[in-house]
């Protein structure tokens, strides 16, 4: 299976919206947000493509962090299509995200997942991520 990891483009938006609907419980309209992300220099939206089909995506943001006196990165979304899992696609997306972080001299790459997502936790640990804290959220 040959996989290309590339930046998402405007033509991908309908497929990306569909993918987010598959992976999120929230039936949101994401077209404008995706468009904005693609123009945003502090974001990277990567897709994994196999035989003209988008089979996974990763969104990563970059932000200045005074605590670490430099640039940090957070992976906000990573998922691969269920039928294409365990073929190395998630790994390729994650490696590219880390490579992008290196190129930008990022100090740390963060990612979070739900506590019960054992497979994602194992996946990140396998790729060298260590548990660094607990995440909280609120709706402002
Ligand atoms: C987490 C996730 C992104 C991993 O994606 P993936 O494409 O399955 O990742 P990989 O194929 O690179 O690695 C997964 C496993 O397949 C194995 N694998 C990779 N290539 C393989 C191959 N050719 N044959 C057999 N196994 C293989 C890997 O070793 C790894 O094994 P492990 O589960 O024992 O660690 C995917 O499971 C997913 O989308 N989950 C739902 C969303 C999610 O939880 N996202 C992350 C948190 S927000």
PDB file of C-alpha atoms and ligand atoms in Angstrom:
ATOM      1  CA  UNK A   1       0.000   0.000   0.000  1.00  0.00           C
ATOM      2  CA  UNK A   2       1.681   3.215  -1.065  1.00  0.00           C
ATOM      3  CA  UNK A   3       0.908   6.233   1.092  1.00  0.00           C
ATOM      4  CA  UNK A   4       1.591   9.879   0.365  1.00  0.00           C
ATOM      5  CA  UNK A   5       1.654  12.322   3.276  1.00  0.00           C
ATOM      6  CA  UNK A   6       0.927  15.831   2.026  1.00  0.00           C
ATOM      7  CA  UNK A   7      -0.574  19.135   3.096  1.00  0.00           C
ATOM      8  CA  UNK A   8      -4.348  19.286   2.822  1.00  0.00           C
ATOM      9  CA  UNK A   9      -5.668  21.410  -0.035  1.00  0.00           C
ATOM     10  CA  UNK A  10      -8.981  23.196  -0.610  1.00  0.00           C
ATOM     11  CA  UNK A  11     -10.150  20.435  -2.943  1.00  0.00           C
ATOM     12  CA  UNK A  12      -9.963  18.006   0.023  1.00  0.00           C
ATOM     13  CA  UNK A  13     -12.427  19.941   2.178  1.00  0.00           C
ATOM     14  CA  UNK A  14     -15.601  17.876   1.465  1.00  0.00           C
ATOM     15  CA  UNK A  15     -13.748  14.622   2.225  1.00  0.00           C
ATOM     16  CA  UNK A  16     -12.163  16.096   5.344  1.00  0.00           C
ATOM     17  CA  UNK A  17     -15.577  17.260   6.598  1.00  0.00           C
ATOM     18  CA  UNK A  18     -16.860  13.736   6.072  1.00  0.00           C
ATOM     19  CA  UNK A  19     -13.895  12.274   7.975  1.00  0.00           C
ATOM     20  CA  UNK A  20     -14.416  14.598  10.931  1.00  0.00           C
ATOM     21  CA  UNK A  21     -18.088  13.563  11.045  1.00  0.00           C
ATOM     22  CA  UNK A  22     -16.972   9.928  11.258  1.00  0.00           C
ATOM     23  CA  UNK A  23     -14.620  10.592  14.163  1.00  0.00           C
ATOM     24  CA  UNK A  24     -16.448  13.256  16.144  1.00  0.00           C
ATOM     25  CA  UNK A  25     -19.737  13.099  18.023  1.00  0.00           C
ATOM     26  CA  UNK A  26     -20.426  16.712  17.036  1.00  0.00           C
ATOM     27  CA  UNK A  27     -22.212  17.198  13.682  1.00  0.00           C
ATOM     28  CA  UNK A  28     -20.562  20.563  12.979  1.00  0.00           C
ATOM     29  CA  UNK A  29     -20.043  22.486   9.733  1.00  0.00           C
ATOM     30  CA  UNK A  30     -16.255  22.618   9.465  1.00  0.00           C
ATOM     31  CA  UNK A  31     -15.734  23.990   5.948  1.00  0.00           C
ATOM     32  CA  UNK A  32     -14.821  27.570   6.903  1.00  0.00           C
ATOM     33  CA  UNK A  33     -12.597  26.457   9.779  1.00  0.00           C
ATOM     34  CA  UNK A  34     -10.751  24.053   7.479  1.00  0.00           C
ATOM     35  CA  UNK A  35     -10.332  26.831   4.908  1.00  0.00           C
ATOM     36  CA  UNK A  36      -8.922  29.161   7.589  1.00  0.00           C
ATOM     37  CA  UNK A  37      -6.560  26.455   8.888  1.00  0.00           C
ATOM     38  CA  UNK A  38      -5.127  25.934   5.406  1.00  0.00           C
ATOM     39  CA  UNK A  39      -4.212  29.654   5.227  1.00  0.00           C
ATOM     40  CA  UNK A  40      -2.888  29.810   8.788  1.00  0.00           C
ATOM     41  CA  UNK A  41       0.923  29.743   9.052  1.00  0.00           C
ATOM     42  CA  UNK A  42       0.662  28.481  12.645  1.00  0.00           C
ATOM     43  CA  UNK A  43      -1.191  25.325  11.523  1.00  0.00           C
ATOM     44  CA  UNK A  44      -0.294  22.253   9.519  1.00  0.00           C
ATOM     45  CA  UNK A  45      -3.107  20.057   8.269  1.00  0.00           C
ATOM     46  CA  UNK A  46      -1.688  16.835   6.821  1.00  0.00           C
ATOM     47  CA  UNK A  47      -3.520  14.116   4.941  1.00  0.00           C
ATOM     48  CA  UNK A  48      -2.507  10.549   4.153  1.00  0.00           C
ATOM     49  CA  UNK A  49      -3.512   9.603   0.628  1.00  0.00           C
ATOM     50  CA  UNK A  50      -3.642   6.144  -0.861  1.00  0.00           C
ATOM     51  CA  UNK A  51      -4.742   5.567  -4.432  1.00  0.00           C
ATOM     52  CA  UNK A  52      -6.467   8.969  -4.578  1.00  0.00           C
ATOM     53  CA  UNK A  53      -8.332   8.268  -1.330  1.00  0.00           C
ATOM     54  CA  UNK A  54      -7.745  10.269   1.845  1.00  0.00           C
ATOM     55  CA  UNK A  55      -7.286   7.632   4.537  1.00  0.00           C
ATOM     56  CA  UNK A  56      -6.126   9.721   7.483  1.00  0.00           C
ATOM     57  CA  UNK A  57      -5.410  13.210   8.731  1.00  0.00           C
ATOM     58  CA  UNK A  58      -3.373  15.073  11.316  1.00  0.00           C
ATOM     59  CA  UNK A  59      -3.777  18.663  12.444  1.00  0.00           C
ATOM     60  CA  UNK A  60      -0.953  20.348  14.317  1.00  0.00           C
ATOM     61  CA  UNK A  61      -0.627  23.878  15.679  1.00  0.00           C
ATOM     62  CA  UNK A  62       2.501  25.829  16.563  1.00  0.00           C
ATOM     63  CA  UNK A  63       2.514  28.415  19.339  1.00  0.00           C
ATOM     64  CA  UNK A  64       5.030  30.581  21.173  1.00  0.00           C
ATOM     65  CA  UNK A  65       5.432  29.464  24.773  1.00  0.00           C
ATOM     66  CA  UNK A  66       7.183  31.859  27.203  1.00  0.00           C
ATOM     67  CA  UNK A  67       7.591  29.082  29.799  1.00  0.00           C
ATOM     68  CA  UNK A  68       9.844  27.111  27.445  1.00  0.00           C
ATOM     69  CA  UNK A  69      11.156  30.280  25.786  1.00  0.00           C
ATOM     70  CA  UNK A  70      10.382  29.013  22.331  1.00  0.00           C
ATOM     71  CA  UNK A  71       7.935  27.460  19.958  1.00  0.00           C
ATOM     72  CA  UNK A  72       5.776  24.522  21.020  1.00  0.00           C
ATOM     73  CA  UNK A  73       3.431  22.350  19.026  1.00  0.00           C
ATOM     74  CA  UNK A  74       0.188  20.581  19.789  1.00  0.00           C
ATOM     75  CA  UNK A  75      -1.403  17.837  17.719  1.00  0.00           C
ATOM     76  CA  UNK A  76      -5.128  18.562  17.909  1.00  0.00           C
ATOM     77  CA  UNK A  77      -6.446  15.759  15.669  1.00  0.00           C
ATOM     78  CA  UNK A  78      -5.074  12.488  14.389  1.00  0.00           C
ATOM     79  CA  UNK A  79      -7.126   9.707  12.926  1.00  0.00           C
ATOM     80  CA  UNK A  80      -7.017   7.102  10.228  1.00  0.00           C
ATOM     81  CA  UNK A  81      -9.955   5.363   8.551  1.00  0.00           C
ATOM     82  CA  UNK A  82     -10.883   2.231  10.453  1.00  0.00           C
ATOM     83  CA  UNK A  83     -10.443  -0.123   7.486  1.00  0.00           C
ATOM     84  CA  UNK A  84      -6.940   1.227   6.915  1.00  0.00           C
ATOM     85  CA  UNK A  85      -5.651   1.000  10.499  1.00  0.00           C
ATOM     86  CA  UNK A  86      -2.586  -1.008  11.505  1.00  0.00           C
ATOM     87  CA  UNK A  87      -0.921  -0.401   8.153  1.00  0.00           C
ATOM     88  CA  UNK A  88       1.509   2.241   9.368  1.00  0.00           C
ATOM     89  CA  UNK A  89      -0.508   5.283   8.228  1.00  0.00           C
ATOM     90  CA  UNK A  90      -0.831   6.818  11.701  1.00  0.00           C
ATOM     91  CA  UNK A  91       2.902   6.355  12.169  1.00  0.00           C
ATOM     92  CA  UNK A  92       3.698   8.119   8.895  1.00  0.00           C
ATOM     93  CA  UNK A  93       1.442  11.066   9.806  1.00  0.00           C
ATOM     94  CA  UNK A  94       2.990  11.341  13.276  1.00  0.00           C
ATOM     95  CA  UNK A  95       6.555  11.130  11.912  1.00  0.00           C
ATOM     96  CA  UNK A  96       5.826  13.925   9.455  1.00  0.00           C
ATOM     97  CA  UNK A  97       4.372  16.065  12.260  1.00  0.00           C
ATOM     98  CA  UNK A  98       7.534  15.535  14.327  1.00  0.00           C
ATOM     99  CA  UNK A  99       9.691  16.315  11.300  1.00  0.00           C
ATOM    100  CA  UNK A 100       7.713  19.553  10.758  1.00  0.00           C
ATOM    101  CA  UNK A 101       8.257  20.407  14.417  1.00  0.00           C
ATOM    102  CA  UNK A 102      12.009  19.813  14.090  1.00  0.00           C
ATOM    103  CA  UNK A 103      12.169  22.044  11.036  1.00  0.00           C
ATOM    104  CA  UNK A 104      10.536  24.854  13.020  1.00  0.00           C
ATOM    105  CA  UNK A 105      12.860  24.302  16.019  1.00  0.00           C
ATOM    106  CA  UNK A 106       9.955  23.345  18.254  1.00  0.00           C
ATOM    107  CA  UNK A 107      10.886  22.633  21.893  1.00  0.00           C
ATOM    108  CA  UNK A 108       8.099  20.132  22.680  1.00  0.00           C
ATOM    109  CA  UNK A 109       5.299  18.377  20.790  1.00  0.00           C
ATOM    110  CA  UNK A 110       2.150  17.736  22.806  1.00  0.00           C
ATOM    111  CA  UNK A 111      -0.837  15.560  22.093  1.00  0.00           C
ATOM    112  CA  UNK A 112      -3.797  14.556  24.208  1.00  0.00           C
ATOM    113  CA  UNK A 113      -6.379  11.856  24.108  1.00  0.00           C
ATOM    114  CA  UNK A 114      -9.137  10.571  26.330  1.00  0.00           C
ATOM    115  CA  UNK A 115      -8.037   8.481  29.289  1.00  0.00           C
ATOM    116  CA  UNK A 116     -10.034   5.470  28.078  1.00  0.00           C
ATOM    117  CA  UNK A 117      -8.441   5.550  24.602  1.00  0.00           C
ATOM    118  CA  UNK A 118      -5.978   2.777  25.431  1.00  0.00           C
ATOM    119  CA  UNK A 119      -4.952   2.128  21.825  1.00  0.00           C
ATOM    120  CA  UNK A 120      -4.101   5.782  21.191  1.00  0.00           C
ATOM    121  CA  UNK A 121      -2.165   5.959  24.490  1.00  0.00           C
ATOM    122  CA  UNK A 122      -0.173   2.842  23.499  1.00  0.00           C
ATOM    123  CA  UNK A 123       0.367   4.305  20.025  1.00  0.00           C
ATOM    124  CA  UNK A 124       1.819   7.571  21.379  1.00  0.00           C
ATOM    125  CA  UNK A 125       3.964   5.799  23.965  1.00  0.00           C
ATOM    126  CA  UNK A 126       5.341   3.525  21.269  1.00  0.00           C
ATOM    127  CA  UNK A 127       6.374   6.666  19.415  1.00  0.00           C
ATOM    128  CA  UNK A 128       8.288   8.091  22.362  1.00  0.00           C
ATOM    129  CA  UNK A 129       5.642  10.328  23.948  1.00  0.00           C
ATOM    130  CA  UNK A 130       5.506  10.256  27.747  1.00  0.00           C
ATOM    131  CA  UNK A 131       2.616  11.174  30.021  1.00  0.00           C
ATOM    132  CA  UNK A 132       3.210  14.783  31.015  1.00  0.00           C
ATOM    133  CA  UNK A 133       0.109  15.869  32.906  1.00  0.00           C
ATOM    134  CA  UNK A 134      -3.652  15.956  32.947  1.00  0.00           C
ATOM    135  CA  UNK A 135      -5.776  18.015  30.585  1.00  0.00           C
ATOM    136  CA  UNK A 136      -8.732  20.112  31.760  1.00  0.00           C
ATOM    137  CA  UNK A 137     -11.342  21.894  29.661  1.00  0.00           C
ATOM    138  CA  UNK A 138     -14.160  24.378  30.009  1.00  0.00           C
ATOM    139  CA  UNK A 139     -16.459  26.230  27.630  1.00  0.00           C
ATOM    140  CA  UNK A 140     -15.829  29.989  27.888  1.00  0.00           C
TER     141      UNK A 140
HETATM  142  C1  LIG B   1      -4.438   5.980  16.823  1.00  0.00           C
HETATM  143  C2  LIG B   1      -4.504   5.834  15.297  1.00  0.00           C
HETATM  144  C3  LIG B   1      -4.364   7.218  14.662  1.00  0.00           C
HETATM  145  C4  LIG B   1      -3.348   4.929  14.826  1.00  0.00           C
HETATM  146  O1  LIG B   1      -3.405   4.872  13.431  1.00  0.00           O
HETATM  147  P1  LIG B   1      -2.885   3.597  12.583  1.00  0.00           P
HETATM  148  O2  LIG B   1      -2.917   4.031  11.166  1.00  0.00           O
HETATM  149  O3  LIG B   1      -3.623   2.375  12.960  1.00  0.00           O
HETATM  150  O4  LIG B   1      -1.400   3.519  13.131  1.00  0.00           O
HETATM  151  P2  LIG B   1      -0.226   2.491  12.690  1.00  0.00           P
HETATM  152  O5  LIG B   1      -0.751   1.526  11.709  1.00  0.00           O
HETATM  153  O6  LIG B   1       0.933   3.315  12.325  1.00  0.00           O
HETATM  154  O7  LIG B   1       0.106   1.786  14.060  1.00  0.00           O
HETATM  155  C5  LIG B   1      -0.905   1.070  14.773  1.00  0.00           C
HETATM  156  C6  LIG B   1      -0.467  -0.354  15.032  1.00  0.00           C
HETATM  157  O8  LIG B   1      -0.386  -1.073  13.806  1.00  0.00           O
HETATM  158  C7  LIG B   1       0.872  -1.735  13.728  1.00  0.00           C
HETATM  159  N1  LIG B   1       1.234  -1.842  12.321  1.00  0.00           N
HETATM  160  C8  LIG B   1       1.711  -0.884  11.515  1.00  0.00           C
HETATM  161  N2  LIG B   1       1.942  -1.355  10.277  1.00  0.00           N
HETATM  162  C9  LIG B   1       1.559  -2.667  10.314  1.00  0.00           C
HETATM  163  C10 LIG B   1       1.540  -3.695   9.340  1.00  0.00           C
HETATM  164  N3  LIG B   1       1.943  -3.468   8.084  1.00  0.00           N
HETATM  165  N4  LIG B   1       1.067  -4.910   9.714  1.00  0.00           N
HETATM  166  C11 LIG B   1       0.657  -5.135  10.976  1.00  0.00           C
HETATM  167  N5  LIG B   1       0.644  -4.192  11.945  1.00  0.00           N
HETATM  168  C12 LIG B   1       1.106  -2.980  11.606  1.00  0.00           C
HETATM  169  C13 LIG B   1       1.780  -0.840  14.497  1.00  0.00           C
HETATM  170  O9  LIG B   1       2.945  -1.516  14.936  1.00  0.00           O
HETATM  171  C14 LIG B   1       0.898  -0.482  15.651  1.00  0.00           C
HETATM  172  O10 LIG B   1       0.852  -1.580  16.537  1.00  0.00           O
HETATM  173  P3  LIG B   1       0.435  -1.452  18.059  1.00  0.00           P
HETATM  174  O11 LIG B   1      -1.059  -1.222  18.052  1.00  0.00           O
HETATM  175  O12 LIG B   1       0.829  -2.743  18.626  1.00  0.00           O
HETATM  176  O13 LIG B   1       1.199  -0.275  18.583  1.00  0.00           O
HETATM  177  C15 LIG B   1      -5.837   5.138  14.846  1.00  0.00           C
HETATM  178  O14 LIG B   1      -6.004   3.952  15.590  1.00  0.00           O
HETATM  179  C16 LIG B   1      -7.083   5.993  14.999  1.00  0.00           C
HETATM  180  O15 LIG B   1      -7.435   6.747  14.105  1.00  0.00           O
HETATM  181  N6  LIG B   1      -7.791   5.855  16.120  1.00  0.00           N
HETATM  182  C17 LIG B   1      -9.038   6.563  16.329  1.00  0.00           C
HETATM  183  C18 LIG B   1      -8.817   8.028  16.595  1.00  0.00           C
HETATM  184  C19 LIG B   1      -7.828   8.256  17.708  1.00  0.00           C
HETATM  185  O16 LIG B   1      -7.907   7.599  18.737  1.00  0.00           O
HETATM  186  N7  LIG B   1      -6.885   9.205  17.489  1.00  0.00           N
HETATM  187  C20 LIG B   1      -5.828   9.511  18.405  1.00  0.00           C
HETATM  188  C21 LIG B   1      -6.235  10.188  19.639  1.00  0.00           C
HETATM  189  S1  LIG B   1      -7.078  11.697  19.399  1.00  0.00           S
END
